[in-house]
């Protein structure tokens, strides 16, 4: 079973993915995390991705599709697609890539969160550069300020979480990624979690888990 989490930046895709990994043994496949790792490692791919990511813009389809194709060679089941696809072009390519490895997308879960809430969430978000878990300075504080509960690393703010970059990312989401909701809503296995921010994170998780049966 493969799952896709769809939703705006800050809608909670990463947090729900973490739970699915810890509790059901899924593998989180986040194109953003993968590219941030390339940036940290200062590879040529990382440097190319950084040009777009640091501006809050999408990395070109050709680059991201190639990363995904490569990844699917070693893993093609029990994946949680978090942050991919983000364009219709990527979604169409993904169908082909999954078919090539005899796999498919079984569930597409749309976590629907209002824009005002997204802005509040991202403006207070801090992440662990090691384990990638995200915290919030008011609503999901680490046990010790500025330090990751899991591994003791110093928490950081993502460079693309600044207000100007977030504005660009949300515009990009509306223009390029939101059309994917129409694309997937007509397919079997589509689940829409409405007003997800009004629900406790555990309730959202339970809704996802039920949808996997
Ligand atoms: P995320 O960690 O999913 O919020 O992604 C952070 C940034 O990585 C995005 O703002 C894009 O610049 C880039 N990125 C991640 N996934 C994709 C994708 N599927 N297509 C294009 N750019 C992406």
mmCIF file of C-alpha atoms and ligand atoms in Angstrom, residues 8-10 13 30-36 49 52-61 64-65 68 82-87 90 125 158 160-161 165 169 172, ligand 1:
data_model
loop_
_atom_site.group_PDB
_atom_site.id
_atom_site.type_symbol
_atom_site.label_atom_id
_atom_site.label_comp_id
_atom_site.label_asym_id
_atom_site.label_seq_id
_atom_site.Cartn_x
_atom_site.Cartn_y
_atom_site.Cartn_z
ATOM 1 C CA UNK A 8 -0.507 23.096 1.629
ATOM 2 C CA UNK A 9 2.879 23.659 3.271
ATOM 3 C CA UNK A 10 2.244 23.510 7.021
ATOM 4 C CA UNK A 13 1.601 16.250 6.210
ATOM 5 C CA UNK A 30 9.659 13.539 1.318
ATOM 6 C CA UNK A 31 11.200 15.139 -1.770
ATOM 7 C CA UNK A 32 11.812 18.285 0.309
ATOM 8 C CA UNK A 33 13.804 16.346 2.951
ATOM 9 C CA UNK A 34 15.749 14.507 0.274
ATOM 10 C CA UNK A 35 16.727 17.728 -1.454
ATOM 11 C CA UNK A 36 17.583 19.476 1.827
ATOM 12 C CA UNK A 49 17.847 22.612 -5.928
ATOM 13 C CA UNK A 52 14.749 27.310 -6.227
ATOM 14 C CA UNK A 53 14.069 26.109 -2.707
ATOM 15 C CA UNK A 54 15.601 29.102 -0.967
ATOM 16 C CA UNK A 55 13.251 31.318 -2.963
ATOM 17 C CA UNK A 56 10.211 29.227 -2.060
ATOM 18 C CA UNK A 57 9.846 28.208 -5.721
ATOM 19 C CA UNK A 58 9.304 24.726 -7.066
ATOM 20 C CA UNK A 59 12.322 22.790 -8.256
ATOM 21 C CA UNK A 60 11.771 22.003 -11.980
ATOM 22 C CA UNK A 61 9.760 18.846 -12.706
ATOM 23 C CA UNK A 64 12.382 16.166 -9.070
ATOM 24 C CA UNK A 65 11.002 13.433 -11.322
ATOM 25 C CA UNK A 68 11.782 10.111 -7.547
ATOM 26 C CA UNK A 82 4.972 13.741 1.264
ATOM 27 C CA UNK A 83 5.429 16.778 -0.978
ATOM 28 C CA UNK A 84 5.405 14.881 -4.261
ATOM 29 C CA UNK A 85 3.729 15.284 -6.702
ATOM 30 C CA UNK A 86 3.282 19.041 -6.653
ATOM 31 C CA UNK A 87 2.326 19.622 -10.276
ATOM 32 C CA UNK A 90 4.664 15.254 -11.783
ATOM 33 C CA UNK A 125 7.827 26.266 12.967
ATOM 34 C CA UNK A 158 13.931 26.471 7.568
ATOM 35 C CA UNK A 160 12.074 29.037 3.233
ATOM 36 C CA UNK A 161 9.837 29.515 6.300
ATOM 37 C CA UNK A 165 9.174 32.905 1.158
ATOM 38 C CA UNK A 169 5.176 29.007 -1.513
ATOM 39 C CA UNK A 172 2.798 28.326 -5.884
HETATM 40 P P1 LIG B 1 8.673 20.724 1.560
HETATM 41 O O1 LIG B 1 9.699 20.219 2.499
HETATM 42 O O2 LIG B 1 7.791 19.626 1.019
HETATM 43 O O3 LIG B 1 7.867 21.864 2.130
HETATM 44 O O4 LIG B 1 9.464 21.309 0.284
HETATM 45 C C1 LIG B 1 10.353 22.388 0.432
HETATM 46 C C2 LIG B 1 10.732 22.923 -0.924
HETATM 47 O O5 LIG B 1 11.362 21.881 -1.683
HETATM 48 C C3 LIG B 1 9.574 23.385 -1.800
HETATM 49 O O6 LIG B 1 9.180 24.715 -1.504
HETATM 50 C C4 LIG B 1 10.201 23.264 -3.184
HETATM 51 O O7 LIG B 1 11.123 24.313 -3.418
HETATM 52 C C5 LIG B 1 11.018 22.001 -3.053
HETATM 53 N N1 LIG B 1 10.225 20.814 -3.410
HETATM 54 C C6 LIG B 1 9.886 19.768 -2.602
HETATM 55 N N2 LIG B 1 9.156 18.857 -3.263
HETATM 56 C C7 LIG B 1 9.018 19.330 -4.534
HETATM 57 C C8 LIG B 1 8.348 18.866 -5.676
HETATM 58 N N3 LIG B 1 7.643 17.739 -5.665
HETATM 59 N N4 LIG B 1 8.434 19.620 -6.798
HETATM 60 C C9 LIG B 1 9.143 20.763 -6.839
HETATM 61 N N5 LIG B 1 9.768 21.278 -5.787
HETATM 62 C C10 LIG B 1 9.719 20.577 -4.629
#
